[in-house]
Short mmCIF file of C-alpha atoms and ligand atoms in Angstrom, two decimals:
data_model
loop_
_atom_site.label_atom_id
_atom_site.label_comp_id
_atom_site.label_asym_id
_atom_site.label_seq_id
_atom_site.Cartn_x
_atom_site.Cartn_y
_atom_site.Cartn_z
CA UNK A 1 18.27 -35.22 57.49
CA UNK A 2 18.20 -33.66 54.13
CA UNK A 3 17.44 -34.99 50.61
CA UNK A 4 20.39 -33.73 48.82
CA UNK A 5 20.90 -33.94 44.37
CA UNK A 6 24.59 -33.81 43.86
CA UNK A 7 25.86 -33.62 40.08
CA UNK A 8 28.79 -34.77 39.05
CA UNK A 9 30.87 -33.19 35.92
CA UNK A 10 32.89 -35.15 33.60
CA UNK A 11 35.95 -33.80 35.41
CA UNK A 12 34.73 -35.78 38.53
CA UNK A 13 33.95 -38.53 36.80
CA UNK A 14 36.74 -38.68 34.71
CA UNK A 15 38.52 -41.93 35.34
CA UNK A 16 37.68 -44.90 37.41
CA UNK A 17 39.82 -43.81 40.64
CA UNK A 18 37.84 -40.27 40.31
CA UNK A 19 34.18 -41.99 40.22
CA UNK A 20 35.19 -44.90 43.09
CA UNK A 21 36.16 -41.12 44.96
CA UNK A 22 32.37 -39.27 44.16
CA UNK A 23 31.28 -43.57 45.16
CA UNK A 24 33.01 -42.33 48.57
CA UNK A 25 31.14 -38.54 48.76
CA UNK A 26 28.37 -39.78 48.52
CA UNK A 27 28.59 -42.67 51.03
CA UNK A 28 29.88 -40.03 52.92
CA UNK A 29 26.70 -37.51 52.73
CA UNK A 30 24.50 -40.62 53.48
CA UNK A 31 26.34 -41.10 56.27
CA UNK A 32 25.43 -37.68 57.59
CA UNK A 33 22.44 -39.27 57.89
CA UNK A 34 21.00 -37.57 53.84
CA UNK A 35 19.46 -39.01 50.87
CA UNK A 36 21.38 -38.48 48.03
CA UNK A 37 20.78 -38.63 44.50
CA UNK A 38 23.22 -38.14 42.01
CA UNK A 39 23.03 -36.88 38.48
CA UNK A 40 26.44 -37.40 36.33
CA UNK A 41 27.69 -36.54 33.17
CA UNK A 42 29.74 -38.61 30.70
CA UNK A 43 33.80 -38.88 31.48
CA UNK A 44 35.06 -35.79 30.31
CA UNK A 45 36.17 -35.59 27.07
CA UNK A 46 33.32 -38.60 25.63
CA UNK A 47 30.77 -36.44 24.38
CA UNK A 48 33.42 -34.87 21.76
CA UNK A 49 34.92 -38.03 21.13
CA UNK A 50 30.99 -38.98 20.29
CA UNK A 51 30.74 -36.25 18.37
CA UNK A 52 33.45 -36.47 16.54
CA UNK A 53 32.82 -40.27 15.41
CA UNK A 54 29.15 -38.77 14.28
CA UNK A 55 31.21 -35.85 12.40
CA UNK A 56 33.11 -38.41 10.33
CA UNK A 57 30.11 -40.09 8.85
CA UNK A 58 28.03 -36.88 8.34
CA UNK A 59 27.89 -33.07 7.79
CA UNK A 60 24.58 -32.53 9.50
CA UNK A 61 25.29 -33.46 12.81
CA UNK A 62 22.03 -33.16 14.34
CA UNK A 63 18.58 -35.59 14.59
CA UNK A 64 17.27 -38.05 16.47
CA UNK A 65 20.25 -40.54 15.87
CA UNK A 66 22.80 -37.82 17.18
CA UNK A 67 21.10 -37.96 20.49
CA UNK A 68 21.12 -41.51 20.72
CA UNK A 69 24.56 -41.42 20.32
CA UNK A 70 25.50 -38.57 22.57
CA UNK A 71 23.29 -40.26 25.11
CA UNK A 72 25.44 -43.17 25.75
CA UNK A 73 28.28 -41.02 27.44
CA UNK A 74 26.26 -41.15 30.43
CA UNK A 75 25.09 -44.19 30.43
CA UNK A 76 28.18 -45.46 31.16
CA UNK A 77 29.10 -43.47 34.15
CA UNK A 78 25.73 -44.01 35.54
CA UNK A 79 26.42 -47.57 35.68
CA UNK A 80 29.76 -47.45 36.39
CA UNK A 81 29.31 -45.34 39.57
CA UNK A 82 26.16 -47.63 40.51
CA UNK A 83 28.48 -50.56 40.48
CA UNK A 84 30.83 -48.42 42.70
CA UNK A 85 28.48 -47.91 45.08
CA UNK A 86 27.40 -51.50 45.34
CA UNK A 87 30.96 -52.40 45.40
CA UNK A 88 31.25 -50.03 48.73
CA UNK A 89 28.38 -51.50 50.49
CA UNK A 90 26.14 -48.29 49.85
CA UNK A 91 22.72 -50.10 47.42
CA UNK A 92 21.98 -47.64 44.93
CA UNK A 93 19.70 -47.87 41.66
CA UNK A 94 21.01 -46.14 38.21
CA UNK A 95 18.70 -44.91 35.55
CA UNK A 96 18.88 -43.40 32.44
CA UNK A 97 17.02 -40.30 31.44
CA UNK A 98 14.32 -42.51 30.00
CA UNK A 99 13.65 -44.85 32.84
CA UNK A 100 12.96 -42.40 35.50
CA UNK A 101 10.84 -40.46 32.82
CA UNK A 102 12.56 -37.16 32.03
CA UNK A 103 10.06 -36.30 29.26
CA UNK A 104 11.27 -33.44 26.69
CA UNK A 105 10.13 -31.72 23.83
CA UNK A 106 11.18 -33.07 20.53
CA UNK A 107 13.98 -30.13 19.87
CA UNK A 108 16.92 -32.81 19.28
CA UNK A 109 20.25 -31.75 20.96
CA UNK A 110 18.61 -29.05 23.04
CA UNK A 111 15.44 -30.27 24.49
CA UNK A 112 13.26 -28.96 27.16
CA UNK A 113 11.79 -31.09 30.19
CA UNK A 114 8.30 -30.89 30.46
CA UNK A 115 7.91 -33.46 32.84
CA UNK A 116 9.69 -35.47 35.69
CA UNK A 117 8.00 -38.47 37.12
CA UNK A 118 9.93 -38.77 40.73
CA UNK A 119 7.65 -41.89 41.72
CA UNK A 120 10.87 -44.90 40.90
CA UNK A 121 13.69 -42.25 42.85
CA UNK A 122 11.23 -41.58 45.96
CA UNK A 123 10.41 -45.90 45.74
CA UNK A 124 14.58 -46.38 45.50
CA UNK A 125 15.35 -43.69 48.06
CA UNK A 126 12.01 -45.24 50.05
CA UNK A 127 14.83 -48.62 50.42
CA UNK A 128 17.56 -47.29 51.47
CA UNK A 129 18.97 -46.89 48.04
CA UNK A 130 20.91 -43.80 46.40
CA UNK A 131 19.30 -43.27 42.63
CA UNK A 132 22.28 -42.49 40.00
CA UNK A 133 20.50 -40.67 37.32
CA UNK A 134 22.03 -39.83 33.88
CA UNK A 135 22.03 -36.53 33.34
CA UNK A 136 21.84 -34.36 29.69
CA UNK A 137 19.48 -36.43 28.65
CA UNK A 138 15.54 -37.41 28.03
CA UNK A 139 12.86 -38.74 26.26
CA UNK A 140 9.60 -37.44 24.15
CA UNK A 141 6.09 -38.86 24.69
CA UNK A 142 6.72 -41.40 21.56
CA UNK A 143 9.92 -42.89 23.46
CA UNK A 144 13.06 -41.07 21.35
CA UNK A 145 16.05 -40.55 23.47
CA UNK A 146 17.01 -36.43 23.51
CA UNK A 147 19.78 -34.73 24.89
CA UNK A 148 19.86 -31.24 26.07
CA UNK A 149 22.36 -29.25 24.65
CA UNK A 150 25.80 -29.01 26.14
CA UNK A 151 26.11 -28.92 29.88
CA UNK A 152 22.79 -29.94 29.88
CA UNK A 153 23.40 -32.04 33.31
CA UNK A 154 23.25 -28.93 35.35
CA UNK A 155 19.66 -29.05 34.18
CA UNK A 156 18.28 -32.28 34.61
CA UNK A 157 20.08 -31.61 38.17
CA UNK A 158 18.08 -28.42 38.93
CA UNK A 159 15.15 -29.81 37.27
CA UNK A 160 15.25 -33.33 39.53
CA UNK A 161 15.98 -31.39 42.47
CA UNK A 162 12.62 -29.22 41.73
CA UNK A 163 10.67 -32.83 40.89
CA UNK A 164 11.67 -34.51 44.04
CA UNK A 165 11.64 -31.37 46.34
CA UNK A 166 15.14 -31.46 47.19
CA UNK A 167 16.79 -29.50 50.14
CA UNK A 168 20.12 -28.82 48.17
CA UNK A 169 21.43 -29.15 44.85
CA UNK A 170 24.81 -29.40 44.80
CA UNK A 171 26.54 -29.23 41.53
CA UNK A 172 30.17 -30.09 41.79
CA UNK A 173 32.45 -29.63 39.51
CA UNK A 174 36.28 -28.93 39.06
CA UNK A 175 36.57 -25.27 40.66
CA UNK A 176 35.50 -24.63 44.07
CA UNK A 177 32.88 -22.27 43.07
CA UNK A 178 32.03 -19.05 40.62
CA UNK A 179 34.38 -16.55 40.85
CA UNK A 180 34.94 -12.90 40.16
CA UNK A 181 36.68 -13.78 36.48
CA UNK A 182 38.27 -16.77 35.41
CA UNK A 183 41.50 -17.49 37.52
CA UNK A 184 43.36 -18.92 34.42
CA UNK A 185 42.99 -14.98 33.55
CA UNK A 186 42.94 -13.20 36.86
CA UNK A 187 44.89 -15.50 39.01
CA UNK A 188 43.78 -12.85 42.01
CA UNK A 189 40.32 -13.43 40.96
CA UNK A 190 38.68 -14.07 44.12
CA UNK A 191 36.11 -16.71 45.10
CA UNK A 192 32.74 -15.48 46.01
CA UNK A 193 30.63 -16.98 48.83
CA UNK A 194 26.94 -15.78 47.43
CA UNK A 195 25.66 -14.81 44.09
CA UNK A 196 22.33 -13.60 42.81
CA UNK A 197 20.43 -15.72 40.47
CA UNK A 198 20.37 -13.07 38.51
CA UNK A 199 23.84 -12.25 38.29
CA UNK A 200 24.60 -15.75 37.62
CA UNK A 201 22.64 -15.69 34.32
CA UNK A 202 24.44 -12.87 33.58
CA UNK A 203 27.86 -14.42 34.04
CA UNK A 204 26.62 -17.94 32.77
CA UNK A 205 25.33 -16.47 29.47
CA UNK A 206 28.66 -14.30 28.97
CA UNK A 207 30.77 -17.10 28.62
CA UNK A 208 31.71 -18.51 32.59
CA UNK A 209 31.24 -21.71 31.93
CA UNK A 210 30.52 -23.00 35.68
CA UNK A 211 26.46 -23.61 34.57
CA UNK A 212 24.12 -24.39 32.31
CA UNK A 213 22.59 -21.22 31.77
CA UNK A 214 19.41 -23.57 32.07
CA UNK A 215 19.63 -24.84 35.35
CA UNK A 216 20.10 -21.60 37.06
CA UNK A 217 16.70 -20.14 35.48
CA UNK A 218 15.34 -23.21 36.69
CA UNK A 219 16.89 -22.88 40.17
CA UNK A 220 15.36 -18.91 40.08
CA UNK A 221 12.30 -20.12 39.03
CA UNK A 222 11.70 -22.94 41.16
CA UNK A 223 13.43 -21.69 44.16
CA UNK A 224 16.01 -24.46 44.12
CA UNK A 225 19.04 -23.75 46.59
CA UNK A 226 21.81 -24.49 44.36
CA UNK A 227 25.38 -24.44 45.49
CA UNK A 228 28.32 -25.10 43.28
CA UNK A 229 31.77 -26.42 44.68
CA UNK A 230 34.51 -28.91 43.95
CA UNK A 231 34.32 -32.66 44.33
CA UNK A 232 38.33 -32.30 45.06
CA UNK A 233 38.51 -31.14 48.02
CA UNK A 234 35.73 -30.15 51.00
CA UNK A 235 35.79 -26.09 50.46
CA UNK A 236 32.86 -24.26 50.81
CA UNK A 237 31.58 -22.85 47.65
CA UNK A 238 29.40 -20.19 46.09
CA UNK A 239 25.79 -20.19 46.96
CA UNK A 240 22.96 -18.94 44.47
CA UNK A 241 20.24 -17.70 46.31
CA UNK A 242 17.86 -14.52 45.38
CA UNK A 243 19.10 -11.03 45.06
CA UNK A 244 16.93 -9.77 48.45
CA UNK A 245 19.51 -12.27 50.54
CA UNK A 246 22.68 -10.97 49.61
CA UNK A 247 23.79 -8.81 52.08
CA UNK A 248 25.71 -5.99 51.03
CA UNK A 249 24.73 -4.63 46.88
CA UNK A 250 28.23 -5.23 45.32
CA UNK A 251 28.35 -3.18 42.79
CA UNK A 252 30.84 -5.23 40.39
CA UNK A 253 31.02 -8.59 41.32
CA UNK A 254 32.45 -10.44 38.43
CA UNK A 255 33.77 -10.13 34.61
CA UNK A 256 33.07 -12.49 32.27
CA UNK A 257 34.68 -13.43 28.75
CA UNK A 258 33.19 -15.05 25.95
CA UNK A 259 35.32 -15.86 22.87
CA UNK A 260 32.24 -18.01 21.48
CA UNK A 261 30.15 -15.11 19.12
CA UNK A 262 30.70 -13.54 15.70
CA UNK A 263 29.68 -10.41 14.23
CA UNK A 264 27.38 -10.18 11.01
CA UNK A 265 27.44 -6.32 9.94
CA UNK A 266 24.71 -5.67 7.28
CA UNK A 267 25.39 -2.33 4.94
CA UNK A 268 23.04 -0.22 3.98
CA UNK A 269 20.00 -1.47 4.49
CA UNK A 270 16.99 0.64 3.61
CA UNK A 271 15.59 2.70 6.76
CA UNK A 272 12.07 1.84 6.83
CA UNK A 273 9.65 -0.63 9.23
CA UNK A 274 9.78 -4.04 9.45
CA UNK A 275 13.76 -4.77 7.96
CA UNK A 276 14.44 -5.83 11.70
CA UNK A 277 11.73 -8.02 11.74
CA UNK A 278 12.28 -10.12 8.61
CA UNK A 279 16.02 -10.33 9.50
CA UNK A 280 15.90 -11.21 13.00
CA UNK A 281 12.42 -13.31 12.50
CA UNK A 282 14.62 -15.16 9.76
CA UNK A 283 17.37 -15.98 11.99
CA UNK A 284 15.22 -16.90 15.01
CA UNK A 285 13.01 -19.66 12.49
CA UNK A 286 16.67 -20.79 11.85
CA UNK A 287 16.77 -21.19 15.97
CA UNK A 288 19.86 -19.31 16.31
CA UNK A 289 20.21 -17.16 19.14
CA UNK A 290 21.10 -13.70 18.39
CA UNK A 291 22.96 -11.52 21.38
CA UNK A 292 24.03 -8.14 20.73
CA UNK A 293 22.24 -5.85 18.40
CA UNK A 294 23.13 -2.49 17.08
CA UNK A 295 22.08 -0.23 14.45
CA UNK A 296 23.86 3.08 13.02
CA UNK A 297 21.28 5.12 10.90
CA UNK A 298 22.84 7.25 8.05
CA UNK A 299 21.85 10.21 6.75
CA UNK A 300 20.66 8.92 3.06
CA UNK A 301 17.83 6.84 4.56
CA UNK A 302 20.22 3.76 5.12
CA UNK A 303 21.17 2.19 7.78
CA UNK A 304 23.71 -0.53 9.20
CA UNK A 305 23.07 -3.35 10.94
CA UNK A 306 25.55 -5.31 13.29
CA UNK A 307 24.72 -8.06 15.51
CA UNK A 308 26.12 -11.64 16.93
CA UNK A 309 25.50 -14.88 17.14
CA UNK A 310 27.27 -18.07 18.16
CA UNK A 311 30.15 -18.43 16.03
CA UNK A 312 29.21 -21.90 15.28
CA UNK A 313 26.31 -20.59 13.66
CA UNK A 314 27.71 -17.67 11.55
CA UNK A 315 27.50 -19.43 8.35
CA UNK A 316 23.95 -20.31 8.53
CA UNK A 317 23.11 -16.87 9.75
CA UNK A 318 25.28 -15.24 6.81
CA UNK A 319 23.24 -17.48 4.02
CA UNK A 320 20.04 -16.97 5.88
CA UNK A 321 20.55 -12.99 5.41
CA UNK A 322 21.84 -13.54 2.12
CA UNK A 323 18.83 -15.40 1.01
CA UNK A 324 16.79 -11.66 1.83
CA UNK A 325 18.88 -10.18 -0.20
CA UNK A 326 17.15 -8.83 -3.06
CA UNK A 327 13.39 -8.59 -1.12
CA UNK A 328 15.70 -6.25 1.43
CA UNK A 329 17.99 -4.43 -1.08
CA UNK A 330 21.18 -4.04 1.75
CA UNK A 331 24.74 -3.53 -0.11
CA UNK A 332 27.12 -6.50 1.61
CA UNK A 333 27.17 -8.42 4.74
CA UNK A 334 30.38 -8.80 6.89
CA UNK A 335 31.05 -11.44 8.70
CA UNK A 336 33.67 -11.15 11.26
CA UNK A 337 34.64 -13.87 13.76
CA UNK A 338 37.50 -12.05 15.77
CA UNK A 339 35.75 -10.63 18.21
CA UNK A 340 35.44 -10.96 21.93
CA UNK A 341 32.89 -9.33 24.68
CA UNK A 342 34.46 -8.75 27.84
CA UNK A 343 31.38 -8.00 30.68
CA UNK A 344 31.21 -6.43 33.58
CA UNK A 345 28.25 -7.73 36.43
CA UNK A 346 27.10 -6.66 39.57
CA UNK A 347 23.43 -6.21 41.05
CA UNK A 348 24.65 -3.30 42.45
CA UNK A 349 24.90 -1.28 39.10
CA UNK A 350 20.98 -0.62 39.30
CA UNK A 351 21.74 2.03 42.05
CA UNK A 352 25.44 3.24 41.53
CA UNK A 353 26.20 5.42 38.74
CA UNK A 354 29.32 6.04 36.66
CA UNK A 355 29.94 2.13 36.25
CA UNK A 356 29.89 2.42 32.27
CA UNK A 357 32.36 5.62 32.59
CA UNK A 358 34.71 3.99 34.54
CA UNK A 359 34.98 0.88 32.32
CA UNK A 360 35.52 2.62 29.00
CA UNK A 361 37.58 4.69 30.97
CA UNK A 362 39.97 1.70 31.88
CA UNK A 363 39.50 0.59 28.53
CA UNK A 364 40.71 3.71 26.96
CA UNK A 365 43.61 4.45 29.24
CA UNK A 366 44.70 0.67 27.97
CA UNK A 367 44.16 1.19 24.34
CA UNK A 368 41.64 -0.85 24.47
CA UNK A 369 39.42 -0.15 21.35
CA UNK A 370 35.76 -0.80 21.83
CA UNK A 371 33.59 -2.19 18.60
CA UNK A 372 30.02 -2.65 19.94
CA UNK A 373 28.21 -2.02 23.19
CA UNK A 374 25.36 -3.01 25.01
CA UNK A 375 23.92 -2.74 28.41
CA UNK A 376 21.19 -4.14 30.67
CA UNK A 377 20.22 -3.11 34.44
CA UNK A 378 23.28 -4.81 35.99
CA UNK A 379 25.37 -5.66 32.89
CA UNK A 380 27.85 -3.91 30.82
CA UNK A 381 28.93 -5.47 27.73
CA UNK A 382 31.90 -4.65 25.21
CA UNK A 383 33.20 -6.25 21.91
CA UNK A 384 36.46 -5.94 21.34
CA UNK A 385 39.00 -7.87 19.13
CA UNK A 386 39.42 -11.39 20.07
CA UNK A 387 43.17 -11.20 21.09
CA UNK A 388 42.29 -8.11 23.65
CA UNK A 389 39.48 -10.03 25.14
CA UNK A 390 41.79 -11.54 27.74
CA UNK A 391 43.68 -8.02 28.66
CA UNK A 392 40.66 -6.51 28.89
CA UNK A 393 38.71 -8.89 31.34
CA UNK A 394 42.20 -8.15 34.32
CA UNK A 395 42.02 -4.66 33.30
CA UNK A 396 38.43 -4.45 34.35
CA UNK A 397 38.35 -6.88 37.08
CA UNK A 398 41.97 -4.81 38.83
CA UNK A 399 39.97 -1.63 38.04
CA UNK A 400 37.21 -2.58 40.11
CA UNK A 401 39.26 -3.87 42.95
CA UNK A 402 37.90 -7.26 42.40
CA UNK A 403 40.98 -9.61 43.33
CA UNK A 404 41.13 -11.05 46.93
CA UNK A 405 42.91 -9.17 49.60
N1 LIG B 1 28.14 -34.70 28.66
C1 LIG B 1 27.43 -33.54 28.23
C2 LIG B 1 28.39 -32.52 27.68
O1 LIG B 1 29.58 -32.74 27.65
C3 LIG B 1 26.57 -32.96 29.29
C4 LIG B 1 27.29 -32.37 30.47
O2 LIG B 1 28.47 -32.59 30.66
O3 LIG B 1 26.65 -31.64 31.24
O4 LIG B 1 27.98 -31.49 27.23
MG1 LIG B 2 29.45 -29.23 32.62
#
């Protein structure tokens, strides 16, 4: 007997027929003898409609009030699958993020959990009950409801599964599992069985949008076997589990695509310490995460500066540069939104050479012009324009031989 967390995306729980069918996994798991408890999202599709009602009242679509809205999504599938469950015979309890005491940090619409008290879910499970636990959302020592940024119900998932000690955390969604590039891309992409942690974040912060980015640090961190597969049908999916335990080094396993970042290019900025720092400390107070960074130095003591950030947050970063104008003395600032970085991943790129080669190579041979690069240990990352992004992820993932046999 296992305890198992299972999360359930809005996909899963989309309709009533789809949640009375996750009612009937997880009856199904406890009759394998498990205890389960389940973390859902809202029905797919609610959170934008939420946001989208706050949108037409306001510009500034963030504070405590937007959480409390965006909050209520889950609400209602936690009760609605409780009921389902009770319906089926199987007692279960539903909470919200608040009642089984997911405490957060006070960062509105992206929270962090500090704390999880397990006691009430170990009490429910204790009877014989399954505990239905709203997911992507929280609550800060003074009692405000949070939320925790998009997808955020991959991470209260990880992070329950590390409160209550959980053998498994099974996230299922509407693909059976991560795969070497997006399928609606590479339809020969091919399904992997294991992934590193590590590659994961890679792929999960380049724009596959399987995970939370969140949950699998938290899964690394707190050694949380994490598996994610589809709640349609009763394949096998792709495990996470630490780099030492996959078998064989692949040296590319997947390519990832991320159409979400813009470019701010900075001209001629004077050449001399501490420019970096006020720009990027300036955009960092704003809380904006910046990804890709390059600088060209001139010969006339100036130098350009290009980076990216989420393209939701372009304008904010343009006026924040603009503000540092005059104390900085750069020429113009270019803001370009059609860009898209195409990645190539693998663990084993730490011990084969020639990876980077071989991609621009493909690249080239294709046309493929390449605007920015950037590279870690086991990641290669390229910006091209945003209508090559696509041609460029299946010539890199047929280049590498990644499509199933
Ligand atoms: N319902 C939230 C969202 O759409 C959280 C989640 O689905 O994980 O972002
Ligand atoms: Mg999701």
């Amino acid at each position: 007997m296992a305890l198992i967390v299972q999360k359930y995306g809005g996909t899963s729980v989309g309709d009533i027929q789809r949640i009375k069918n996750v009612a009937q996994r997880v009856i199904d798991s406890r009759k394998q003898g498990h205890d389960v408890i389940v973390v859902v999202s809202a029905m797919s599709g609610e959170t934008n409609r939420l946001i989208a009602l706050a949108q037409q009242v306001t510009s500034d679509c963030s504070g405590p009030e937007v959480d409390l809205l965006l909050a209520t999504g889950e609400q209602v599938t936690v009760s609605l699958l409780g009921l389902a469950l009770q319906e089926m015979g199987q007692p279960s309890h539903s909470y919200l993020g608040s009642q089984v005491k997911i405490v957060t940090d006070k960062a509105f619409s992206k929270a962090l959990i500090q704390s999880i008290d397990a006691r009430k879910i170990h009490m429910a499970l204790a009877e014989g009950c399954v505990g239905v636990i709203a997911g992507f959302q929280g609550v800060t020592c003074e009692g405000e409801i949070t939320t925790l940024g998009r997808g955020g119900s991959d991470t209260s998932a990880v992070a329950i599964a590390a409160a209550v000690k959980a053998d498994l955390c099974e996230i299922y969604t509407d693909v059976d599992g991560v795969y070497t590039a997006d399928p609606r891309i590479c339809p020969n992409a091919r399904k992997l069985d294991k992934i590193s942690h590590e590659e994961m974040l890679e792929l999960a912060s380049l724009g596959s949008k399987v995970l939370q980015i969140r949950s699998v640090e938290l899964a690394a961190n707190h050694q949380v076997n994490l598996m994610v597969r589809s709640s349609f049908n009763n394949n096998a999916g792709t495990l996470l589990t630490s780099e030492e335990s996959t078998m064989e080094k692949i040296v590319v396993s997947g390519v990832a695509l991320d159409e979400s970042e813009a470019k701010l290019a900075i001209r001629d900025v004077p050449d001399q310490p501490g420019i970096c720092m006020q720009v990027f400390g300036a955009i960092a107070e704003a809380n904006i995460n910046v990804d890709m960074i390059i600088q060209n130095t001139g010969a006339d003591g100036r130098a350009d500066l290009s980076f990216t950030v989420p393209a939701l947050e372009l304008a904010k970063a343009k006026k924040i540069v603009m503000g540092l104008k005059d104390k900085l003395g750069f020429t113009t600032i270019d803001a370009d939104e059609d860009i898209a970085k195409v990645s190539i991943v693998g663990v084993g790129m730490r011990s084969h050479a020639g990876v980077a080669a071989k991609a621009f190579a493909l690249l080239a041979q294709n046309k493929i012009n390449i605007d920015m690069i950037s590279t870690s240990e086991i990641k290669i990352s390229v910006v091209v324009r945003k209508g090559e992004g696509k041609k460029a992820v299946a010539i890199l993932h047929d280049g590498f031989e990644l499509y199933a046999t």
